[in-house]
Short mmCIF file of C-alpha atoms and ligand atoms in Angstrom, two decimals:
data_model
loop_
_atom_site.label_atom_id
_atom_site.label_comp_id
_atom_site.label_asym_id
_atom_site.label_seq_id
_atom_site.Cartn_x
_atom_site.Cartn_y
_atom_site.Cartn_z
CA MET W 27 0.10 -0.05 -0.03
CA LEU W 28 1.74 2.90 -1.36
CA ASP W 29 0.94 6.64 0.82
CA LEU W 30 -0.16 9.62 -0.17
CA THR W 31 2.93 11.34 -1.44
CA THR W 32 4.34 8.47 -3.48
CA THR W 33 0.81 7.79 -5.11
CA ILE W 34 0.62 11.14 -6.40
CA ALA W 35 3.92 11.66 -7.79
CA ARG W 36 3.56 7.87 -9.39
CA ASP W 37 0.20 8.83 -10.95
CA LEU W 38 1.96 12.21 -11.90
CA ILE W 39 4.98 10.19 -13.68
CA ARG W 40 2.63 8.34 -15.66
CA PHE W 41 1.05 11.10 -17.29
CA ASP W 42 3.66 11.91 -20.20
CA THR W 43 4.39 15.79 -20.05
CA SER W 44 7.59 16.13 -22.09
CA ASN W 45 8.70 19.55 -22.95
CA PHE W 46 10.86 19.70 -25.73
CA GLY W 47 11.65 23.29 -25.85
CA GLU W 48 10.81 25.62 -28.58
CA GLY W 49 7.30 25.52 -27.38
CA ARG W 50 6.86 21.37 -28.70
CA SER W 51 5.46 19.84 -25.82
CA HIS W 52 3.15 16.86 -25.09
CA GLY W 53 1.23 18.95 -22.83
CA GLU W 54 0.58 19.51 -19.08
CA THR W 55 -3.35 19.48 -19.04
CA GLU W 56 -3.75 15.75 -18.10
CA ALA W 57 -1.20 16.24 -15.04
CA ALA W 58 -2.87 19.71 -14.22
CA GLU W 59 -6.29 18.53 -14.00
CA TYR W 60 -5.30 15.82 -11.99
CA LEU W 61 -3.80 18.19 -9.18
CA ALA W 62 -6.85 20.35 -9.56
CA ALA W 63 -9.23 17.46 -8.47
CA HIS W 64 -7.11 16.52 -5.10
CA LEU W 65 -6.60 20.42 -4.53
CA GLU W 66 -10.98 20.92 -4.89
CA ARG W 67 -11.60 17.68 -3.06
CA LEU W 68 -9.85 19.52 -0.33
CA GLY W 69 -12.79 22.29 -0.79
CA LEU W 70 -10.03 24.83 -2.71
CA THR W 71 -10.80 27.12 -5.61
CA VAL W 72 -8.70 26.43 -8.20
CA GLN W 73 -8.31 28.53 -11.46
CA SER W 74 -6.72 27.20 -14.80
CA PHE W 75 -4.98 29.23 -17.55
CA ASP W 76 -3.48 27.97 -20.79
CA ALA W 77 -0.84 30.08 -22.68
CA ALA W 78 -1.13 28.39 -25.43
CA PRO W 79 -3.31 24.67 -26.21
CA ARG W 80 -2.81 22.43 -23.50
CA ARG W 81 -0.28 24.23 -21.97
CA THR W 82 -2.02 24.35 -18.60
CA SER W 83 -1.14 25.84 -15.41
CA ILE W 84 -3.44 25.93 -12.03
CA VAL W 85 -3.11 28.28 -9.04
CA THR W 86 -4.86 28.34 -5.60
CA ARG W 87 -5.05 30.14 -2.55
CA VAL W 88 -5.26 28.55 0.80
CA GLU W 89 -6.61 30.97 3.74
CA GLY W 90 -4.17 30.94 6.60
CA ARG W 91 -4.50 31.52 10.82
CA ASP W 92 -3.02 34.80 10.12
CA ARG W 93 -3.81 36.67 7.53
CA SER W 94 -2.16 39.69 8.53
CA LYS W 95 1.39 38.01 7.41
CA PRO W 96 2.12 38.31 3.66
CA ALA W 97 1.73 35.15 1.87
CA LEU W 98 3.90 32.35 0.66
CA VAL W 99 4.26 31.02 -2.84
CA VAL W 100 4.71 27.09 -2.71
CA HIS W 101 5.19 26.16 -6.52
CA GLY W 102 5.96 23.19 -8.57
CA HIS W 103 5.83 22.20 -12.56
CA THR W 104 4.26 19.78 -14.06
CA ASP W 105 6.25 19.35 -17.50
CA VAL W 106 9.45 17.08 -17.07
CA VAL W 107 12.26 16.87 -19.95
CA PRO W 108 12.02 14.07 -22.59
CA ALA W 109 13.43 10.61 -21.88
CA ILE W 110 14.83 7.78 -24.50
CA ALA W 111 13.31 4.96 -22.91
CA ALA W 112 15.83 2.74 -24.48
CA ASP W 113 18.45 4.22 -22.27
CA TRP W 114 16.32 3.40 -19.00
CA SER W 115 16.23 -0.06 -17.12
CA VAL W 116 12.09 0.86 -16.19
CA ASP W 117 9.75 2.48 -18.20
CA PRO W 118 10.68 6.19 -18.09
CA PHE W 119 6.67 7.01 -17.78
CA GLY W 120 5.54 3.76 -16.00
CA GLY W 121 5.64 4.97 -12.45
CA VAL W 122 7.32 1.88 -11.32
CA VAL W 123 7.81 1.34 -7.60
CA LYS W 124 10.60 -1.06 -6.97
CA ASP W 125 13.86 -1.63 -4.69
CA GLY W 126 12.36 1.04 -1.80
CA MET W 127 12.15 3.79 -4.50
CA LEU W 128 9.78 5.56 -7.45
CA TRP W 129 11.40 5.03 -10.86
CA GLY W 130 10.51 7.70 -13.66
CA ARG W 131 10.85 10.86 -15.40
CA GLY W 132 10.10 13.76 -12.93
CA ALA W 133 10.98 11.68 -9.88
CA VAL W 134 12.96 14.23 -8.34
CA ASP W 135 12.63 16.91 -11.02
CA MET W 136 10.17 17.78 -9.84
CA LYS W 137 6.59 15.67 -9.57
CA ASN W 138 7.96 14.28 -6.28
CA MET W 139 7.42 17.55 -4.64
CA ASP W 140 4.22 18.48 -6.71
CA ALA W 141 3.27 15.19 -4.59
CA MET W 142 4.68 16.67 -1.30
CA ILE W 143 2.86 19.62 -1.80
CA VAL W 144 -0.50 18.31 -1.91
CA THR W 145 0.00 15.75 0.82
CA ALA W 146 1.20 19.09 3.10
CA LEU W 147 -2.25 20.48 1.95
CA ASP W 148 -4.25 16.85 2.41
CA ARG W 149 -2.97 16.51 5.83
CA ILE W 150 -3.36 20.37 6.88
CA LEU W 151 -6.85 21.04 5.45
CA GLY W 152 -7.97 17.65 5.58
CA SER W 153 -7.46 17.66 9.45
CA GLY W 154 -9.83 20.83 9.92
CA ARG W 155 -6.16 22.90 10.13
CA GLN W 156 -4.84 26.15 8.21
CA PRO W 157 -1.76 26.99 7.26
CA GLU W 158 0.02 29.61 9.46
CA ARG W 159 -0.03 32.30 6.17
CA ASP W 160 -1.61 32.28 2.98
CA LEU W 161 -0.64 29.99 0.53
CA VAL W 162 -0.34 30.76 -3.09
CA VAL W 163 0.03 27.21 -4.58
CA ALA W 164 0.77 27.00 -7.96
CA PHE W 165 1.75 24.22 -10.55
CA PHE W 166 2.94 25.86 -13.78
CA ALA W 167 3.69 24.16 -17.11
CA ASP W 168 6.66 24.79 -19.72
CA GLU W 169 9.60 25.26 -16.48
CA GLU W 170 11.96 23.07 -18.81
CA ALA W 171 11.83 25.68 -21.66
CA GLY W 172 12.37 28.59 -19.32
CA GLY W 173 8.67 28.93 -18.28
CA VAL W 174 7.42 31.07 -21.11
CA LEU W 175 4.49 29.30 -21.20
CA GLY W 176 4.04 28.97 -17.69
CA SER W 177 5.42 30.72 -14.87
CA GLY W 178 6.56 33.62 -17.00
CA TYR W 179 3.02 33.79 -18.70
CA LEU W 180 1.40 34.11 -14.89
CA VAL W 181 3.74 36.86 -13.72
CA ARG W 182 2.84 39.15 -16.82
CA GLU W 183 -0.73 38.36 -17.68
CA HIS W 184 -1.94 37.54 -14.35
CA PRO W 185 0.14 39.61 -11.27
CA GLU W 186 -3.15 39.60 -9.37
CA LEU W 187 -2.53 36.07 -8.06
CA PHE W 188 0.24 36.46 -6.32
CA ALA W 189 -0.98 39.60 -4.65
CA GLY W 190 0.54 39.78 -1.06
CA ALA W 191 2.98 37.47 -1.75
CA THR W 192 6.55 38.10 -1.06
CA GLU W 193 8.52 34.87 -0.88
CA ALA W 194 8.28 31.39 -2.34
CA ILE W 195 9.50 28.00 -1.96
CA SER W 196 10.24 25.43 -4.59
CA GLU W 197 12.63 23.02 -6.11
CA VAL W 198 16.23 21.75 -6.19
CA GLY W 199 17.30 22.36 -2.29
CA GLY W 200 16.55 21.10 0.81
CA TYR W 201 18.11 17.64 0.06
CA SER W 202 20.43 16.30 1.77
CA ILE W 203 24.50 15.35 1.02
CA ASP W 204 26.83 13.40 2.96
CA LEU W 205 30.12 14.95 4.05
CA ASP W 206 32.29 12.54 5.60
CA GLY W 207 29.95 11.02 7.50
CA LYS W 208 27.78 14.18 8.57
CA ARG W 209 24.36 14.79 6.62
CA ALA W 210 24.19 18.33 5.46
CA TYR W 211 21.36 19.60 3.79
CA LEU W 212 21.40 22.37 0.91
CA VAL W 213 18.86 25.16 0.97
CA GLN W 214 18.89 26.92 -2.59
CA THR W 215 19.34 30.72 -2.30
CA GLY W 216 20.08 31.55 -5.64
CA GLU W 217 20.37 31.03 -9.09
CA LYS W 218 22.91 31.73 -12.27
CA ALA W 219 21.39 33.72 -14.96
CA LEU W 220 21.19 31.92 -18.11
CA ILE W 221 21.83 33.02 -22.25
CA TRP W 222 20.92 30.78 -24.52
CA MET W 223 22.95 31.96 -27.81
CA THR W 224 23.07 31.48 -31.29
CA LEU W 225 26.40 31.91 -33.40
CA VAL W 226 26.09 32.39 -37.07
CA ALA W 227 29.39 32.62 -39.04
CA ARG W 228 29.10 33.86 -42.74
CA GLY W 229 31.17 33.00 -45.69
CA THR W 230 31.27 32.80 -49.42
CA ALA W 231 29.55 29.51 -50.73
CA GLY W 232 31.09 27.75 -53.13
CA HIS W 233 32.36 24.24 -54.81
CA GLY W 234 34.48 21.86 -52.28
CA SER W 235 37.38 21.35 -54.52
CA GLN W 236 38.23 25.01 -54.66
CA VAL W 237 40.23 27.28 -52.22
CA ASN W 238 37.80 29.37 -50.50
CA GLY W 239 39.33 32.10 -47.85
CA GLU W 240 35.80 32.51 -46.75
CA ASN W 241 34.43 29.58 -45.30
CA ALA W 242 31.48 29.64 -42.62
CA VAL W 243 32.34 26.13 -41.20
CA THR W 244 36.09 27.25 -40.45
CA ARG W 245 34.90 30.12 -39.09
CA LEU W 246 32.44 29.17 -36.93
CA ALA W 247 34.54 26.27 -35.62
CA ARG W 248 37.29 28.66 -34.45
CA ALA W 249 34.82 30.51 -32.44
CA VAL W 250 33.02 27.55 -30.88
CA ALA W 251 36.74 25.92 -29.78
CA ALA W 252 37.56 29.83 -28.15
CA ILE W 253 34.36 29.56 -26.26
CA GLY W 254 34.29 25.97 -25.47
CA GLY W 255 38.42 26.07 -24.32
CA ARG W 256 38.12 29.29 -22.21
CA GLU W 257 38.81 28.57 -18.48
CA TRP W 258 36.71 31.10 -16.31
CA PRO W 259 37.99 32.70 -13.54
CA LEU W 260 36.94 31.99 -10.08
CA HIS W 261 34.24 33.86 -8.85
CA LEU W 262 32.79 33.75 -4.96
CA THR W 263 29.84 35.10 -4.07
CA ALA W 264 28.54 35.46 -0.60
CA THR W 265 26.38 32.07 -1.09
CA THR W 266 29.65 30.14 -2.42
CA ARG W 267 31.55 31.44 0.07
CA GLN W 268 29.71 30.60 2.84
CA LEU W 269 29.04 27.35 1.69
CA LEU W 270 32.11 26.39 0.95
CA ASP W 271 33.68 28.09 3.79
CA ARG W 272 31.48 25.76 6.41
CA VAL W 273 31.80 22.50 4.44
CA ALA W 274 35.41 23.53 4.78
CA GLU W 275 34.77 23.39 8.35
CA LEU W 276 33.04 20.29 8.56
CA LEU W 277 35.26 18.03 6.24
CA GLY W 278 38.18 19.30 8.93
CA SER W 279 41.73 18.44 8.80
CA ARG W 280 40.93 16.99 4.90
CA ALA W 281 39.78 20.42 3.88
CA GLN W 282 43.09 22.29 4.83
CA ASN W 283 44.73 24.14 2.30
CA LEU W 284 42.34 23.02 -0.26
CA SER W 285 41.15 25.49 -2.97
CA PRO W 286 37.53 26.51 -3.85
CA ASP W 287 37.50 24.01 -6.48
CA GLU W 288 38.89 21.03 -4.79
CA ILE W 289 36.58 22.19 -1.53
CA ALA W 290 33.63 21.29 -4.17
CA ILE W 291 34.96 18.05 -5.50
CA ALA W 292 35.53 17.33 -1.58
CA THR W 293 31.79 17.28 -1.32
CA GLY W 294 31.60 13.73 -3.51
CA THR W 295 28.39 13.37 -5.58
CA ALA W 296 26.92 17.40 -4.49
CA SER W 297 30.13 18.53 -6.44
CA ARG W 298 27.96 18.08 -9.87
CA PHE W 299 25.84 21.12 -8.66
CA ILE W 300 28.35 23.02 -6.82
CA SER W 301 31.25 23.05 -8.86
CA ALA W 302 29.29 25.34 -11.58
CA THR W 303 28.41 27.80 -9.04
CA LEU W 304 32.10 28.77 -9.00
CA ARG W 305 32.40 30.71 -12.15
CA THR W 306 30.59 31.13 -15.69
CA THR W 307 29.92 28.13 -17.69
CA ALA W 308 29.75 28.80 -21.84
CA ASN W 309 29.04 25.20 -23.34
CA PRO W 310 28.85 24.74 -27.09
CA THR W 311 25.74 22.07 -27.24
CA GLY W 312 25.15 22.02 -31.22
CA LEU W 313 26.00 22.65 -34.44
CA THR W 314 24.38 23.46 -37.62
CA ALA W 315 25.95 23.87 -40.96
CA GLY W 316 25.86 22.12 -45.19
CA TYR W 317 24.10 20.18 -46.54
CA LYS W 318 26.40 18.24 -49.14
CA HIS W 319 29.81 16.47 -48.76
CA ASN W 320 31.14 19.13 -51.57
CA VAL W 321 29.54 22.28 -51.11
CA ILE W 322 30.96 25.17 -48.85
CA PRO W 323 27.65 26.42 -47.32
CA ASP W 324 27.62 30.31 -47.05
CA ARG W 325 26.37 30.10 -43.22
CA ALA W 326 27.13 27.66 -40.07
CA GLU W 327 25.39 27.63 -36.80
CA ALA W 328 26.16 26.98 -32.94
CA MET W 329 24.09 26.59 -30.03
CA ILE W 330 26.04 27.81 -26.85
CA ASP W 331 24.79 27.45 -23.43
CA VAL W 332 25.84 30.05 -21.29
CA ARG W 333 25.15 30.33 -17.26
CA VAL W 334 26.35 33.58 -15.42
CA LEU W 335 26.90 34.23 -11.97
CA PRO W 336 24.09 37.13 -10.77
CA GLY W 337 25.06 40.62 -12.06
CA GLU W 338 28.07 39.06 -14.63
CA GLU W 339 25.49 39.11 -17.63
CA ASP W 340 26.77 42.00 -19.45
CA ALA W 341 30.72 41.81 -18.73
CA VAL W 342 30.36 38.14 -20.26
CA LEU W 343 28.24 39.06 -23.25
CA ALA W 344 30.64 41.26 -24.10
CA GLU W 345 34.12 39.08 -23.37
CA ILE W 346 32.07 35.90 -25.71
CA GLN W 347 32.05 38.80 -28.52
CA GLU W 348 35.64 39.56 -28.21
CA LEU W 349 36.27 35.86 -27.87
CA VAL W 350 34.54 35.19 -31.25
CA GLY W 351 35.88 38.08 -33.29
CA PRO W 352 33.53 40.90 -34.78
CA ASP W 353 32.75 38.52 -38.03
CA ILE W 354 30.42 36.10 -35.72
CA GLU W 355 27.02 37.22 -34.70
CA ILE W 356 25.88 36.49 -31.75
CA LEU W 357 21.76 35.82 -31.75
CA ILE W 358 20.32 35.52 -28.50
CA SER W 359 17.56 33.11 -28.24
CA HIS W 360 16.60 32.79 -24.61
CA ARG W 361 17.87 34.91 -21.72
CA ASP W 362 16.85 34.95 -18.06
CA ILE W 363 18.12 36.77 -15.20
CA GLY W 364 20.06 35.53 -12.03
CA LEU W 365 18.86 35.36 -8.36
CA GLU W 366 21.08 35.65 -4.94
CA THR W 367 19.53 36.35 -1.71
CA SER W 368 20.92 36.03 1.99
CA PHE W 369 20.79 33.26 4.17
CA ASP W 370 18.85 34.48 6.93
CA GLY W 371 15.38 35.91 8.10
CA GLU W 372 12.33 34.28 9.22
CA LEU W 373 11.77 31.74 6.36
CA VAL W 374 15.22 30.90 6.49
CA ASP W 375 15.20 30.10 10.22
CA ALA W 376 11.89 27.95 9.75
CA MET W 377 13.16 25.92 7.18
CA VAL W 378 16.16 25.10 9.26
CA GLY W 379 13.41 24.54 12.19
CA SER W 380 11.42 22.09 10.06
CA LEU W 381 14.51 20.24 8.99
CA GLN W 382 15.96 19.82 12.15
CA ARG W 383 12.69 18.33 13.89
CA HIS W 384 12.82 15.81 11.58
CA ASP W 385 16.44 15.06 11.66
CA PRO W 386 17.71 16.46 14.74
CA GLY W 387 21.70 17.96 14.68
CA ALA W 388 21.39 18.28 10.62
CA GLU W 389 23.51 20.82 9.04
CA VAL W 390 21.50 22.92 6.80
CA LEU W 391 24.11 25.33 4.35
CA PRO W 392 22.69 27.63 1.18
CA TYR W 393 24.15 27.13 -1.82
CA LEU W 394 23.71 28.64 -5.40
CA LEU W 395 21.81 27.17 -8.21
CA SER W 396 23.57 26.44 -11.72
CA GLY W 397 20.36 26.14 -13.70
CA GLY W 398 17.18 28.19 -13.15
CA THR W 399 13.86 27.85 -11.92
CA ASP W 400 10.13 29.35 -11.92
CA ASN W 401 11.84 31.71 -9.41
CA LYS W 402 13.24 33.73 -11.71
CA ALA W 403 9.45 34.63 -13.02
CA LEU W 404 8.00 35.31 -9.70
CA SER W 405 11.32 37.55 -8.38
CA LEU W 406 9.88 40.22 -11.42
CA LEU W 407 6.99 40.46 -8.45
CA GLY W 408 9.41 41.09 -5.63
CA ILE W 409 9.11 37.84 -4.56
CA ARG W 410 12.29 36.19 -2.67
CA GLY W 411 12.20 32.46 -3.61
CA PHE W 412 14.29 29.63 -2.54
CA GLY W 413 14.50 26.17 -3.46
CA PHE W 414 12.96 23.68 -0.55
CA ALA W 415 11.61 20.30 -1.53
CA PRO W 416 13.01 18.67 1.63
CA LEU W 417 14.50 14.90 0.89
CA GLN W 418 16.56 13.22 3.10
CA LEU W 419 18.98 11.16 0.65
CA PRO W 420 21.39 8.03 1.66
CA ALA W 421 25.13 8.93 0.97
CA SER W 422 25.21 5.92 -1.53
CA LEU W 423 22.54 7.94 -4.01
CA ASP W 424 24.23 10.38 -6.66
CA PHE W 425 20.98 12.56 -6.27
CA PRO W 426 22.64 15.60 -8.89
CA ALA W 427 23.19 12.77 -11.76
CA MET W 428 19.18 12.02 -11.01
CA PHE W 429 18.01 15.50 -12.42
CA HIS W 430 17.45 14.94 -16.12
CA GLY W 431 19.10 11.66 -16.07
CA VAL W 432 18.74 8.21 -16.74
CA ASP W 433 16.70 5.99 -14.39
CA GLU W 434 15.66 8.85 -12.37
CA ARG W 435 14.39 7.58 -9.09
CA VAL W 436 13.39 8.56 -5.54
CA PRO W 437 13.49 6.71 -2.46
CA LEU W 438 10.02 6.40 -0.83
CA ASP W 439 11.41 7.17 2.78
CA ALA W 440 12.59 10.26 1.02
CA LEU W 441 9.29 11.44 -0.01
CA GLY W 442 7.93 10.29 3.40
CA PHE W 443 10.21 12.75 5.06
CA GLY W 444 9.72 15.47 2.77
CA ALA W 445 5.91 15.26 2.91
CA ASP W 446 6.34 15.76 6.61
CA VAL W 447 8.81 18.67 6.94
CA LEU W 448 7.12 20.01 4.37
CA THR W 449 3.58 20.02 6.68
CA ASP W 450 5.48 21.22 9.45
CA LEU W 451 6.93 24.01 7.93
CA LEU W 452 3.32 25.22 6.54
CA LEU W 453 1.81 24.89 9.49
CA ARG W 454 4.42 27.26 11.37
CA TYR W 455 5.59 29.58 9.36
ZN1 ZN S 13 12.72 21.39 -12.63
#
């Protein structure tokens, strides 16, 4: 008999909400309707919004005990990145439960948290109680393509939904990592900015057998190599400094005289998340040019995924233009802001308190996310966002590898822990 959190997460995984980007998607409507039905059973009024056909987001407001307090946004996204079934050991959309874990696309990103949110509300409202403050509960479409048809749309077209809200909690934070046998939870307090750019090289088309000093492919290759080979300088923000200092303390003598990069690596599997937050990254991710072996094309394009520390966007853009030279045109196809907030205040105290009530003595640390979440869109309304989807994880699980990874899975125990901690937080804060 599965508990409510596992059941909801499993059911959500079985809706294939794959988001392929650039507006192509299987759609989130069935998943949104499923969640709306749960919320309506709890007596909540759910509003539904389709920014495009089948791209459904839903929002509901839960009345708190103390309505004088600003509202808290509790949000999740219902879309997932695609999965290639042949690479998996289980059906990625089967919602398989085995070996004490729930397997499937979205098991950690982020149908797990969607289910924990509903479970927490079910426990609170179902037992005749109320959360401490008003909650704006939102399940967004399209997060995996930058939230254009989800959080971005709602923030732009329906800001009234978030009226009175000052803070938000959502994904990619609150999970535990193992530091030499000590358990520490990472709460996400910021996100790198993202710039998706296309490099366009132009040249003169011609026969592949002739001398051609204006070959677009050669020009593009030079630019791609310059960006891909660039070693970006270390830059510690307030968040990463605080994190690395405390991690070094926890690691003790082992961390003495280690560089920031080495301390990040010493966190084990968590380094997959942390290392990328110590500097800008710029990765070439795609190439398009040519159509026949003996024809030189007049145009060649490359996709570059640039992740920049908050506040450095313009400087990095200028540097990239310099790296590729004046002949390469840079087209920005998607750009989103970086965020960073301090690890303090009442909500931070409450998140730490809820974690420590369920895992006494646990360390709780801030970290910066190398990716992005719907908190970026909400920040445009002045809402301060955190990543807090609490999970107590076994040290042996390479959790960061689960995000968008093959055989994405989450321990059932971790889901139970998360629902308990989230319920505690919403009742108290
Ligand atoms: Zn996500």
